[in-house]
Every structure is written in C-alpha cells, then in structure tokens.
Amino acid sequence: MSAATNSTANGAQESATIHVKGLTRRFGETIAVDGLSFDVTGGELFGLVGPDGAGKTTTLRMLAGVLRPSAGDAQLSGISVTHDPEGVKHEIAYMSQRFGLYADMTVLENLHFYADLYSVPKQERPARLERLFHFSNLAPFKDRLAGKLSGGMKQKLGLSCALIHQPKILLLDEPTFGVDPISRRDLWLIVHDMVAQGVTVVVSTSYMDEAERFDRVALLYQGRLLALDTPQALQQALHGEMLVIQVEPARAARDLLRAHPSVRRAALFGDKLHVTVDSAAADGPLLDAALRAGGLTPQEMQAMPPTMEDVFIERMTEVA
C-alpha cells in the first residue's frame, strides 16, 4: 500500500463521520424521507435497508449534495449538505444506480477521465490504478469499451471510478442490483477492502440477505426509520422463536396458523412459512396438530434463527 493510501485511510478513520438530523424530503404532497436521524462513525460499513419506495435513494442523494433537503440537515466530515452541498462533494464518492460510465471509452480511459475530474496527481495514478485493477480484476479488460462489459463488470468499473480519488466517504446506491452472484461477491469484497482501509461506507440495498454484512443497519419503510442497530442485535431483539415450516399449500397453511393462539406472526417466504411463537419446542407440536387437523401435512418443521427479513416484517407490522 502506498504512503498516500495509508494517509488517506488514517485520515478517513479519524474524521469521516456522518451526522443526520431530521432529514426530510418532500416531492409535492409526497414525503419521500420523513425526519431521518442517525450517525455513522468513521470506518463503519452502514446499511440503508428497505424495499422500493423506502426512501433509500433519496436519502443518499441528499447525503451526496445532489438533492437539497426540504427540512433537517446532514453533516459529512463536518460539512453541511444544506449550507455547503458543493463542499460535501469533495469529501465523498457517490455511485448512483446509473453511474456515468462512457460506453465509447475503454475501461482505462474511463478511469483516467475520472482521475482528471477529481484532479488526481499524475504521479499518483499508476499506483492507484494498479490497486484498483488488483481488487476489481479488470486489468485483462482495460482496453475493452465500457459499453461492451457485462452488467457486473460495469458495476465494478463504476466503483473503481468512484474510488480513484480515494474518498473519505463512499455512498453506494444499490450497487449489487441485477448483478450476477459472482460479480456481487466481487463487489462486496471491494467494499469490505475499502472499509478495512478506514473508508466510511454507506450502502443502500433492498436485498435483506445483504443486511447481515453491515456493521449497523437502518431499516427504512415509507421514508421513516423503523430500527437502527447491529444486525445481530436486531435479530436477538425479535420477540419469540422462529419455526420454519414447509407445507402445501403454504398460503392456506399461513391463513390457518394466523388464527392459532400460539402464533405471534406467520409469513410466507417462498414456498415456506416463517412462524413466530413463544417456544418452538412447546408450540411446534401444537402447530403440527393444527395443520393436520385442517387437512394439511407438514413436510418439514424446524426451529431456526430469525433472518433480517423476519426482523423487517416484524418492525413493519408494528407501525402498520
């Protein structure tokens, strides 16, 4: 690692913090983001997690200084997005869902273009490019036109372009959306590598299975903050125990179990049911008997730890 990289990493760890207070954005009568407040510490991998329409993209656009808040404020490295949005842009890299790659330029030309855009000194570029090529695995494709890359490779190139100036704060809007599993894994390796260097990273995602990757998670729904904690703490705070039941037809089984006095919550997860009860050991036989009495035969029933999707549904039900 170069001295410049060491310096940037240490500086990021010491100063790259985000403070959000009452952040709000309205579009006419629609409130897209409703009074969000949270802090992100330096060197943290922080997740904004929620379904489409939860306010994730709008929040990131405000943090990036691209969209002015209707109310409230956020400070990134001490710079206000309300009072100095242009100043914020010098501290961050923001990768939107449609990052601006140039299809008629090669991988290397795109990287040099962004290096010019961010005024990266010429003498520092070889070391930075070598590092970016190392963890993106794009070196064999450096002379390929960006427009000829696969979706996953475009995302990796976009992320590399965003990182060329070694930002203190990295804002990523659904970087793995629509990406194949291998590229998705590679993208997360890059993100974790940045965090290891002390960069503060805020990522939005609608994939609940990705939530467990974050140091802390903000669960968003309809522009509001449902919960904020570590994934482990959120899972442990879920009341009761979880039974995963495979039974056909699953929808009929869900409706039957929702009426059972031992069931706190029953939700469909693909072809299986996730059922929350007070005690899996005590209530499991009761649910098995209830299903059989209703003409349904469970193929499988086992206790499992709750997923982040279970947590989200529970929290969403509380405010519905």
Coordinates of C-alpha atoms in Angstrom, one line a residue, residues 39-169:
D39 CA -25.0 8.9 13.0
V40 CA -22.3 6.9 11.1
T41 CA -18.9 6.7 12.6
G42 CA -15.6 6.8 10.7
G43 CA -14.6 3.5 9.1
E44 CA -18.1 2.0 9.5
L45 CA -20.0 -0.1 6.9
F46 CA -23.5 1.3 7.3
G47 CA -26.6 -0.1 5.5
L48 CA -29.8 1.7 4.5
V49 CA -32.1 -1.3 4.0
G50 CA -35.7 -1.4 2.8
P51 CA -38.0 -2.1 -0.1
D52 CA -38.5 0.1 -3.2
G53 CA -40.1 3.4 -2.1
A54 CA -38.5 3.3 1.3
G55 CA -36.5 6.5 0.7
K56 CA -33.0 4.9 0.3
T57 CA -32.1 6.6 -2.9
T58 CA -33.5 10.0 -1.9
T59 CA -31.5 9.8 1.4
L60 CA -28.3 9.0 -0.4
R61 CA -28.8 11.8 -3.0
M62 CA -29.3 14.3 -0.1
L63 CA -26.1 13.0 1.6
A64 CA -24.2 13.4 -1.7
G65 CA -25.3 17.0 -2.0
V66 CA -27.2 16.2 -5.2
L67 CA -30.6 16.9 -3.7
R68 CA -31.4 19.7 -1.3
P69 CA -33.3 18.6 1.9
S70 CA -36.8 20.1 2.4
A71 CA -36.0 20.2 6.2
G72 CA -33.3 19.0 8.5
D73 CA -29.7 18.6 7.7
A74 CA -26.8 16.2 7.4
Q75 CA -23.1 16.8 8.0
L76 CA -20.4 14.8 6.3
S77 CA -16.9 15.4 7.8
G78 CA -18.4 18.4 9.4
I79 CA -19.8 19.9 6.1
S80 CA -23.5 20.7 5.9
V81 CA -25.4 19.3 2.9
T82 CA -27.9 22.2 3.4
H83 CA -25.4 25.0 3.6
D84 CA -22.5 23.7 1.5
P85 CA -23.6 20.9 -0.8
E86 CA -20.6 21.6 -3.2
G87 CA -18.2 21.3 -0.3
V88 CA -19.6 17.9 0.6
K89 CA -18.8 16.5 -2.9
H90 CA -15.0 17.0 -2.2
E91 CA -15.3 14.5 0.7
I92 CA -17.2 11.7 -0.9
A93 CA -17.6 9.4 -3.8
Y94 CA -21.2 8.7 -4.8
M95 CA -22.1 5.8 -7.0
S96 CA -25.8 6.1 -8.2
Q97 CA -27.8 3.3 -9.7
R98 CA -27.0 4.8 -13.1
F99 CA -23.3 5.7 -12.7
G100 CA -22.0 7.8 -15.5
L101 CA -19.7 5.5 -17.4
Y102 CA -18.8 6.4 -21.0
A103 CA -19.7 3.5 -23.3
D104 CA -17.5 4.6 -26.1
M105 CA -14.4 4.8 -23.9
T106 CA -12.3 1.9 -22.7
V107 CA -12.0 0.8 -19.1
L108 CA -8.7 2.6 -18.7
E109 CA -9.9 5.7 -20.5
N110 CA -12.9 5.9 -18.1
L111 CA -10.6 5.6 -15.1
H112 CA -8.3 8.3 -16.4
F113 CA -11.3 10.5 -17.1
Y114 CA -12.5 10.3 -13.5
A115 CA -8.9 10.8 -12.3
D116 CA -8.9 14.1 -14.4
L117 CA -12.3 15.0 -13.0
Y118 CA -11.1 14.6 -9.4
S119 CA -7.7 16.2 -10.1
V120 CA -5.7 13.1 -9.1
P121 CA -2.0 14.0 -9.5
K122 CA -0.4 12.3 -12.5
Q123 CA 2.4 10.7 -10.4
E124 CA -0.1 9.0 -8.1
R125 CA -2.2 7.4 -10.8
P126 CA -0.1 4.3 -11.6
A127 CA -0.2 3.1 -8.0
R128 CA -3.9 3.8 -7.7
L129 CA -4.7 2.1 -11.0
E130 CA -2.7 -0.9 -10.0
R131 CA -4.6 -1.3 -6.8
L132 CA -8.0 -0.8 -8.4
F133 CA -7.2 -3.3 -11.1
H134 CA -6.0 -5.7 -8.4
F135 CA -9.2 -6.0 -6.5
S136 CA -11.6 -5.4 -9.4
N137 CA -10.0 -8.0 -11.6
L138 CA -10.5 -5.6 -14.6
A139 CA -6.8 -5.5 -15.7
P140 CA -7.4 -8.0 -18.5
F141 CA -10.2 -5.8 -19.8
K142 CA -8.6 -2.4 -19.5
D143 CA -8.7 -1.9 -23.3
R144 CA -12.3 -3.0 -23.7
L145 CA -15.0 -0.5 -24.4
A146 CA -17.2 0.1 -21.3
G147 CA -20.3 -0.4 -23.4
K148 CA -19.1 -4.0 -24.1
L149 CA -18.8 -5.0 -20.5
S150 CA -21.2 -7.2 -18.6
G151 CA -23.5 -5.7 -16.0
G152 CA -21.4 -6.9 -13.1
M153 CA -18.2 -5.6 -14.8
K154 CA -19.8 -2.2 -15.4
Q155 CA -20.6 -2.0 -11.7
K156 CA -17.0 -2.9 -10.7
L157 CA -15.7 -0.2 -13.2
G158 CA -18.2 2.3 -11.8
L159 CA -17.0 1.6 -8.3
S160 CA -13.3 1.8 -9.4
C161 CA -14.0 5.2 -11.0
A162 CA -15.7 6.4 -7.8
L163 CA -12.7 5.3 -5.8
I164 CA -9.9 6.7 -8.0
H165 CA -9.6 9.9 -5.8
Q166 CA -9.5 7.9 -2.5
P167 CA -12.6 9.4 -0.9
K168 CA -13.1 9.6 2.8
I169 CA -16.8 8.6 2.5

